[in-house]
CSV table of C-alpha atoms in Angstrom, one decimal:
chain,number,residue,atom,x,y,z
A,63,MET,CA,33.3,-23.8,6.0
A,64,SER,CA,32.2,-21.0,8.3
A,65,ARG,CA,34.3,-18.5,6.3
A,66,ALA,CA,32.7,-19.6,3.0
A,67,PHE,CA,29.2,-19.3,4.5
A,68,ARG,CA,30.1,-15.8,5.8
A,69,TRP,CA,31.2,-14.7,2.4
A,70,LEU,CA,28.2,-16.3,0.8
A,71,ALA,CA,25.9,-14.4,3.2
A,72,THR,CA,27.8,-11.2,2.6
A,73,GLY,CA,27.5,-11.6,-1.1
A,74,ALA,CA,23.8,-12.3,-0.9
A,75,GLY,CA,23.3,-9.1,1.1
A,76,ALA,CA,25.5,-7.1,-1.3
A,77,LEU,CA,23.5,-8.5,-4.3
A,78,ILE,CA,20.4,-6.7,-3.0
A,79,LEU,CA,22.2,-3.4,-3.0
A,80,VAL,CA,23.5,-4.1,-6.5
A,81,VAL,CA,20.1,-4.9,-7.8
A,82,LEU,CA,18.6,-1.8,-6.2
A,83,ALA,CA,21.4,0.4,-7.7
A,84,ALA,CA,20.9,-1.2,-11.1
A,85,VAL,CA,17.2,-0.5,-11.0
A,86,ALA,CA,17.8,3.1,-10.1
A,87,VAL,CA,20.4,3.6,-12.8
A,88,PHE,CA,18.1,2.0,-15.4
A,89,LEU,CA,15.2,4.3,-14.5
A,90,VAL,CA,17.4,7.5,-14.5
A,91,VAL,CA,19.0,6.6,-17.9
A,92,LYS,CA,15.8,5.7,-19.6
A,93,ALA,CA,13.9,8.7,-18.1
A,94,TRP,CA,16.7,11.2,-18.9
A,95,PRO,CA,15.5,12.0,-22.4
A,96,ALA,CA,12.1,13.0,-21.2
A,97,ILE,CA,13.5,14.9,-18.2
A,98,THR,CA,15.9,17.0,-20.4
A,99,GLU,CA,13.6,17.4,-23.4
A,100,PRO,CA,12.3,21.0,-23.8
A,101,THR,CA,8.7,21.2,-22.5
A,102,ASP,CA,7.0,22.3,-25.7
A,103,GLN,CA,8.7,19.5,-27.7
A,104,LEU,CA,7.9,16.9,-25.0
A,105,VAL,CA,4.3,17.8,-24.9
A,106,ALA,CA,4.1,17.7,-28.7
A,107,GLU,CA,5.7,14.2,-28.9
A,108,VAL,CA,3.8,12.6,-26.0
A,109,PRO,CA,0.0,12.4,-26.7
A,110,TRP,CA,-1.1,11.8,-23.1
A,111,LEU,CA,0.8,14.9,-22.0
A,112,HIS,CA,-1.4,17.2,-24.1
A,113,GLY,CA,-2.9,20.0,-21.9
A,114,ALA,CA,0.0,19.7,-19.4
A,115,SER,CA,2.4,22.6,-19.1
A,116,SER,CA,5.3,20.2,-18.3
A,117,LEU,CA,6.1,16.6,-17.3
A,118,LEU,CA,6.2,17.6,-13.7
A,119,SER,CA,2.7,19.2,-13.9
A,120,PHE,CA,1.5,15.8,-15.1
A,121,VAL,CA,3.4,13.6,-12.7
A,122,GLY,CA,2.2,15.6,-9.7
A,123,PRO,CA,-1.5,14.5,-10.0
A,124,LEU,CA,-0.3,10.9,-10.6
A,125,ILE,CA,1.8,11.0,-7.4
A,126,PHE,CA,-1.2,12.5,-5.6
A,127,GLY,CA,-3.6,9.8,-6.8
A,128,THR,CA,-1.1,7.0,-6.0
A,129,VAL,CA,-0.5,8.2,-2.4
A,130,LEU,CA,-4.2,8.9,-1.8
A,131,ALA,CA,-5.2,5.4,-3.0
A,132,ALA,CA,-2.5,3.7,-1.0
A,133,ALA,CA,-3.2,5.7,2.2
A,134,LEU,CA,-6.9,5.0,1.9
A,135,ALA,CA,-6.2,1.2,1.5
A,136,LEU,CA,-3.9,1.3,4.5
A,137,LEU,CA,-6.4,3.2,6.6
A,138,ILE,CA,-9.1,0.6,5.9
A,139,ALA,CA,-6.9,-2.5,6.1
A,140,THR,CA,-4.7,-1.9,9.1
A,141,PRO,CA,-7.4,-2.0,11.9
A,142,ILE,CA,-9.0,-5.1,10.3
A,143,ALA,CA,-5.7,-6.9,9.9
A,144,LEU,CA,-4.7,-6.2,13.5
A,145,GLY,CA,-8.1,-7.5,14.7
A,146,ILE,CA,-7.7,-10.7,12.7
A,147,ALA,CA,-4.2,-11.2,13.8
A,148,LEU,CA,-5.1,-10.7,17.5
A,149,PHE,CA,-8.1,-13.1,17.1
A,150,ILE,CA,-5.8,-15.8,15.5
A,151,SER,CA,-3.0,-15.4,18.0
A,152,HIS,CA,-4.9,-14.9,21.3
A,153,TYR,CA,-8.6,-15.6,21.0
A,154,ALA,CA,-9.4,-18.3,18.5
A,155,PRO,CA,-9.2,-22.0,19.4
A,156,ARG,CA,-6.1,-23.7,17.9
A,157,ARG,CA,-8.0,-25.5,15.1
A,158,LEU,CA,-9.9,-22.4,14.1
A,159,ALA,CA,-6.8,-20.3,14.3
A,160,ALA,CA,-4.9,-22.7,12.0
A,161,GLY,CA,-7.7,-22.7,9.4
A,162,LEU,CA,-8.3,-19.0,9.5
A,163,GLY,CA,-4.6,-18.3,9.2
A,164,TYR,CA,-4.5,-20.6,6.1
A,165,VAL,CA,-7.4,-18.7,4.5
A,166,VAL,CA,-5.7,-15.3,5.2
A,167,ASP,CA,-2.5,-16.6,3.6
A,168,LEU,CA,-4.5,-17.9,0.6
A,169,LEU,CA,-5.7,-14.4,-0.1
A,170,ALA,CA,-2.2,-13.3,-0.8
A,171,ALA,CA,-1.9,-15.9,-3.6
A,172,ILE,CA,-4.8,-14.6,-5.6
A,173,PRO,CA,-3.6,-12.7,-8.7
A,174,SER,CA,-4.2,-9.0,-8.9
A,175,VAL,CA,-6.1,-9.3,-12.1
A,176,VAL,CA,-8.7,-11.5,-10.3
A,177,TYR,CA,-9.1,-8.8,-7.7
A,178,GLY,CA,-9.6,-6.3,-10.5
A,179,LEU,CA,-12.3,-8.4,-12.1
A,180,TRP,CA,-14.0,-9.0,-8.7
A,181,GLY,CA,-13.8,-5.3,-7.9
A,182,GLY,CA,-15.2,-4.1,-11.2
A,183,LEU,CA,-17.9,-6.7,-11.8
A,184,VAL,CA,-19.0,-7.6,-8.2
A,185,LEU,CA,-17.9,-5.1,-5.6
A,186,ALA,CA,-18.6,-1.9,-7.6
A,187,PRO,CA,-22.3,-2.7,-8.3
A,188,PHE,CA,-22.7,-3.9,-4.7
A,189,VAL,CA,-21.3,-0.7,-3.1
A,190,GLN,CA,-22.8,1.8,-5.5
A,191,PRO,CA,-26.0,2.3,-3.4
A,192,VAL,CA,-23.8,2.8,-0.3
A,193,TRP,CA,-21.7,5.4,-2.1
A,194,SER,CA,-24.9,7.1,-3.3
A,195,TRP,CA,-26.1,7.2,0.3
A,196,LEU,CA,-22.8,8.6,1.5
A,197,GLY,CA,-23.0,11.3,-1.2
A,198,GLU,CA,-26.6,12.3,-0.2
A,199,THR,CA,-26.0,12.1,3.6
A,200,LEU,CA,-22.4,13.2,4.0
A,201,GLY,CA,-22.0,15.3,0.9
A,202,TRP,CA,-20.9,18.3,3.0
A,203,ILE,CA,-17.7,16.4,3.7
A,204,PRO,CA,-15.2,17.1,0.9
A,205,PHE,CA,-14.4,13.4,0.5
A,206,PHE,CA,-18.0,12.6,-0.4
A,207,SER,CA,-19.0,15.7,-2.2
A,208,GLY,CA,-19.8,16.0,-5.9
A,209,ASP,CA,-21.8,13.9,-8.3
A,210,VAL,CA,-21.6,10.3,-7.2
A,211,SER,CA,-20.6,8.0,-10.1
A,212,PRO,CA,-23.4,5.6,-11.1
A,213,THR,CA,-20.8,2.9,-11.9
A,214,ALA,CA,-18.9,3.2,-8.6
A,215,ARG,CA,-15.6,3.0,-10.5
A,216,VAL,CA,-14.1,5.6,-8.2
A,217,LEU,CA,-11.1,5.8,-5.8
A,218,LEU,CA,-13.0,4.7,-2.7
A,219,THR,CA,-13.8,1.4,-4.5
A,220,VAL,CA,-10.2,1.0,-5.5
A,221,GLY,CA,-9.2,1.7,-1.9
A,222,LEU,CA,-11.5,-1.2,-0.7
A,223,VAL,CA,-10.0,-3.6,-3.2
A,224,LEU,CA,-6.4,-2.5,-2.4
A,225,ALA,CA,-7.3,-3.0,1.3
A,226,VAL,CA,-8.3,-6.6,0.7
A,227,MET,CA,-5.1,-7.1,-1.3
A,228,ILE,CA,-2.8,-5.9,1.5
A,229,LEU,CA,-4.8,-7.4,4.3
A,230,PRO,CA,-3.0,-10.8,4.2
A,231,ILE,CA,0.5,-9.1,4.3
A,232,ILE,CA,-0.3,-7.0,7.4
A,233,THR,CA,-2.2,-9.8,9.1
A,234,ALA,CA,0.5,-12.5,8.6
A,235,VAL,CA,3.3,-10.3,9.8
A,236,SER,CA,1.3,-8.9,12.8
A,237,ARG,CA,0.2,-12.4,13.7
A,238,GLU,CA,3.8,-13.7,13.9
A,239,VAL,CA,4.9,-10.6,15.9
A,240,PHE,CA,2.0,-11.1,18.4
A,241,LEU,CA,3.0,-14.8,18.8
A,242,GLN,CA,6.6,-13.7,19.7
A,243,THR,CA,5.4,-11.8,22.8
A,244,PRO,CA,7.2,-13.2,25.8
A,245,ARG,CA,4.9,-15.6,27.6
A,246,LEU,CA,6.1,-14.3,31.0
A,247,HIS,CA,4.9,-10.8,30.1
A,248,GLU,CA,1.4,-12.1,29.3
A,249,GLU,CA,1.2,-14.3,32.4
A,250,ALA,CA,2.5,-11.4,34.6
A,251,ALA,CA,-0.3,-9.1,33.4
A,252,LEU,CA,-2.9,-11.8,33.9
A,253,ALA,CA,-1.5,-12.6,37.4
A,254,LEU,CA,-2.0,-8.9,38.3
A,255,GLY,CA,-5.7,-9.2,37.6
A,256,ALA,CA,-5.7,-7.9,34.0
A,257,THR,CA,-8.4,-9.0,31.6
A,258,ARG,CA,-7.4,-10.6,28.3
A,259,TRP,CA,-7.9,-7.3,26.5
A,260,GLU,CA,-5.9,-5.4,29.2
A,261,MET,CA,-3.1,-8.0,28.9
A,262,ILE,CA,-3.1,-7.4,25.1
A,263,ARG,CA,-3.1,-3.6,25.5
A,264,THR,CA,-0.4,-3.5,28.1
A,265,ALA,CA,1.9,-6.4,27.1
A,266,VAL,CA,1.3,-7.6,23.5
A,267,LEU,CA,0.7,-4.3,21.6
A,268,PRO,CA,3.7,-2.4,23.1
A,269,PHE,CA,6.0,-5.3,22.4
A,270,ALA,CA,4.7,-5.6,18.8
A,271,ARG,CA,4.7,-1.9,18.0
A,272,SER,CA,7.7,-2.0,15.7
A,273,GLY,CA,6.4,-5.1,14.0
A,274,ILE,CA,3.1,-3.5,13.4
A,275,ILE,CA,4.8,-0.5,11.8
A,276,SER,CA,6.8,-2.8,9.5
A,277,ALA,CA,3.7,-4.8,8.5
A,278,ALA,CA,1.8,-1.6,7.7
A,279,MET,CA,4.7,-0.3,5.6
A,280,LEU,CA,4.9,-3.6,3.7
A,281,GLY,CA,1.2,-3.3,2.9
A,282,LEU,CA,1.7,0.3,1.9
A,283,GLY,CA,4.5,-0.7,-0.5
A,284,ARG,CA,2.2,-3.2,-2.1
A,285,ALA,CA,-0.6,-0.7,-2.5
A,286,LEU,CA,1.6,2.0,-4.0
A,287,GLY,CA,2.8,-0.3,-6.8
A,288,GLU,CA,-0.5,-2.1,-7.5
A,289,THR,CA,-1.3,-1.9,-11.3
A,290,MET,CA,-4.0,-4.2,-12.8
A,291,ALA,CA,-6.6,-4.0,-10.1
A,292,VAL,CA,-6.5,-0.2,-10.2
A,293,LEU,CA,-6.5,-0.2,-14.0
A,294,MET,CA,-9.5,-2.4,-14.3
A,295,ILE,CA,-11.6,-0.5,-11.8
A,296,LEU,CA,-10.8,3.2,-11.7
A,297,SER,CA,-12.2,5.7,-14.2
A,298,PRO,CA,-9.0,7.8,-14.6
A,299,GLY,CA,-8.6,11.5,-14.2
A,300,PHE,CA,-5.6,13.7,-13.6
A,301,LEU,CA,-6.7,16.1,-10.9
A,302,TYR,CA,-5.6,17.1,-7.4
A,303,SER,CA,-9.0,15.9,-6.0
A,304,PHE,CA,-10.0,14.5,-2.7
A,305,LYS,CA,-13.4,13.5,-4.1
A,306,LEU,CA,-13.6,9.8,-3.5
A,307,LEU,CA,-17.0,9.1,-5.1
A,308,VAL,CA,-16.7,11.1,-8.3
A,309,ALA,CA,-15.4,9.4,-11.5
A,310,GLY,CA,-12.6,10.9,-13.6
A,311,GLN,CA,-10.7,12.5,-10.7
A,312,GLN,CA,-7.6,10.5,-9.9
A,313,GLN,CA,-5.1,8.1,-11.5
A,314,THR,CA,-2.1,6.1,-10.1
A,315,ILE,CA,1.4,6.0,-11.6
A,316,ALA,CA,1.4,2.2,-12.1
A,317,ALA,CA,-2.0,2.1,-13.7
A,318,ASN,CA,-1.2,5.0,-16.1
A,319,ILE,CA,2.0,3.2,-17.2
A,320,ALA,CA,0.1,0.0,-17.9
A,321,ALA,CA,-2.6,1.9,-19.8
A,322,GLN,CA,-0.2,4.0,-22.0
A,323,PHE,CA,2.8,1.7,-22.5
A,324,ALA,CA,1.4,-0.6,-25.3
A,325,GLU,CA,1.1,2.2,-27.9
A,326,ALA,CA,3.8,4.5,-26.6
A,327,SER,CA,6.5,6.1,-28.8
A,328,PRO,CA,10.1,6.1,-27.7
A,329,MET,CA,9.7,9.6,-26.1
A,330,SER,CA,6.4,8.5,-24.5
A,331,VAL,CA,8.2,5.4,-23.0
A,332,SER,CA,10.8,7.7,-21.6
A,333,ALA,CA,8.1,9.9,-20.0
A,334,LEU,CA,6.4,6.9,-18.6
A,335,ILE,CA,9.7,5.6,-17.1
A,336,ALA,CA,10.1,9.1,-15.6
A,337,THR,CA,6.8,8.6,-13.8
A,338,GLY,CA,8.1,5.2,-12.7
A,339,LEU,CA,11.2,6.8,-11.3
A,340,ALA,CA,8.9,9.0,-9.2
A,341,LEU,CA,7.2,5.9,-7.9
A,342,PHE,CA,10.5,4.3,-7.1
A,343,VAL,CA,11.6,7.4,-5.1
A,344,ILE,CA,8.3,7.4,-3.2
A,345,THR,CA,8.5,3.7,-2.4
A,346,LEU,CA,12.2,4.1,-1.3
A,347,PHE,CA,11.2,7.1,0.9
A,348,VAL,CA,8.4,5.1,2.5
A,349,ASN,CA,10.6,2.2,3.4
A,350,MET,CA,13.4,4.4,4.7
A,351,THR,CA,10.9,6.3,6.8
A,352,ALA,CA,9.5,3.0,8.2
A,353,ARG,CA,13.0,1.8,9.0
A,354,TRP,CA,13.8,5.0,10.8
A,355,ILE,CA,10.6,4.8,12.9
A,356,VAL,CA,11.3,1.2,13.8
A,357,SER,CA,14.9,2.0,14.8
A,358,ARG,CA,13.7,5.0,16.9
A,359,ARG,CA,11.2,2.8,18.7
A,360,LYS,CA,13.8,0.2,19.5
A,361,ASP,CA,16.3,2.9,20.7
A,362,PHE,CA,13.5,4.4,22.9
A,363,SER,CA,12.5,1.0,24.3
A,364,GLY,CA,16.2,0.2,25.0
A,365,ALA,CA,16.6,3.6,26.8
A,366,ASN,CA,13.8,2.8,29.0
């Protein structure tokens, strides 16, 4: 029985590698016609490439917009998620913590199209005066320079929506990691006269550092691949632009695929899959980097 279970577990683990390899092979095979097609013919056959000198020159701004939107969402969501997780695990009464944890988990069940509708119809009009104020007051900062969009369908609004979407993932993982902190470590810090915040800073956060990194990377992976919410909110553009309040500046890979796929010709589909291959490589790189950071942290902690 134990041998059968061992082989079953091994097969389940190997299945993940097989699926990952199959996805990679599919993307490479389907994207190969667009990758190998001469540039002038490719641009002539793919309408949304008009004006681009090559497929790479078009994918570059998409990669830039994807990474910028995801990084913005991660920058907004991580501190808030850690604060919520700490409140649930170490500050809130038990009943309140259980209810708040349920509400946070419920946010993860909301479909992305609902977030897109909320972001475009509710959040964008609400934050537009704030964005106008930022443009007038802090316009000397490159992020807030330029003509502020009157509709607020800009990357900063997308970043806020993506932050809300990844908030439950980071919060849930961080909360569980915080709860795994050895009770003796916390009691020892309190016995030495530390306040609750000092106990968290010296005992909980160092113990949970690897888990926090993993939670943040999970949230980043969700933000990198988000499609419908970005498509429904962002006014797209294909520029290398850090202007977060100006419309028509950035676009993400996933949203561009969703926008172009319905009416795409076979060569256009191949070009879109080539951009999907770029997103696959980015996501794989992010996860491998996160695993490397976590392993280095563990080795360093073990050495000490």
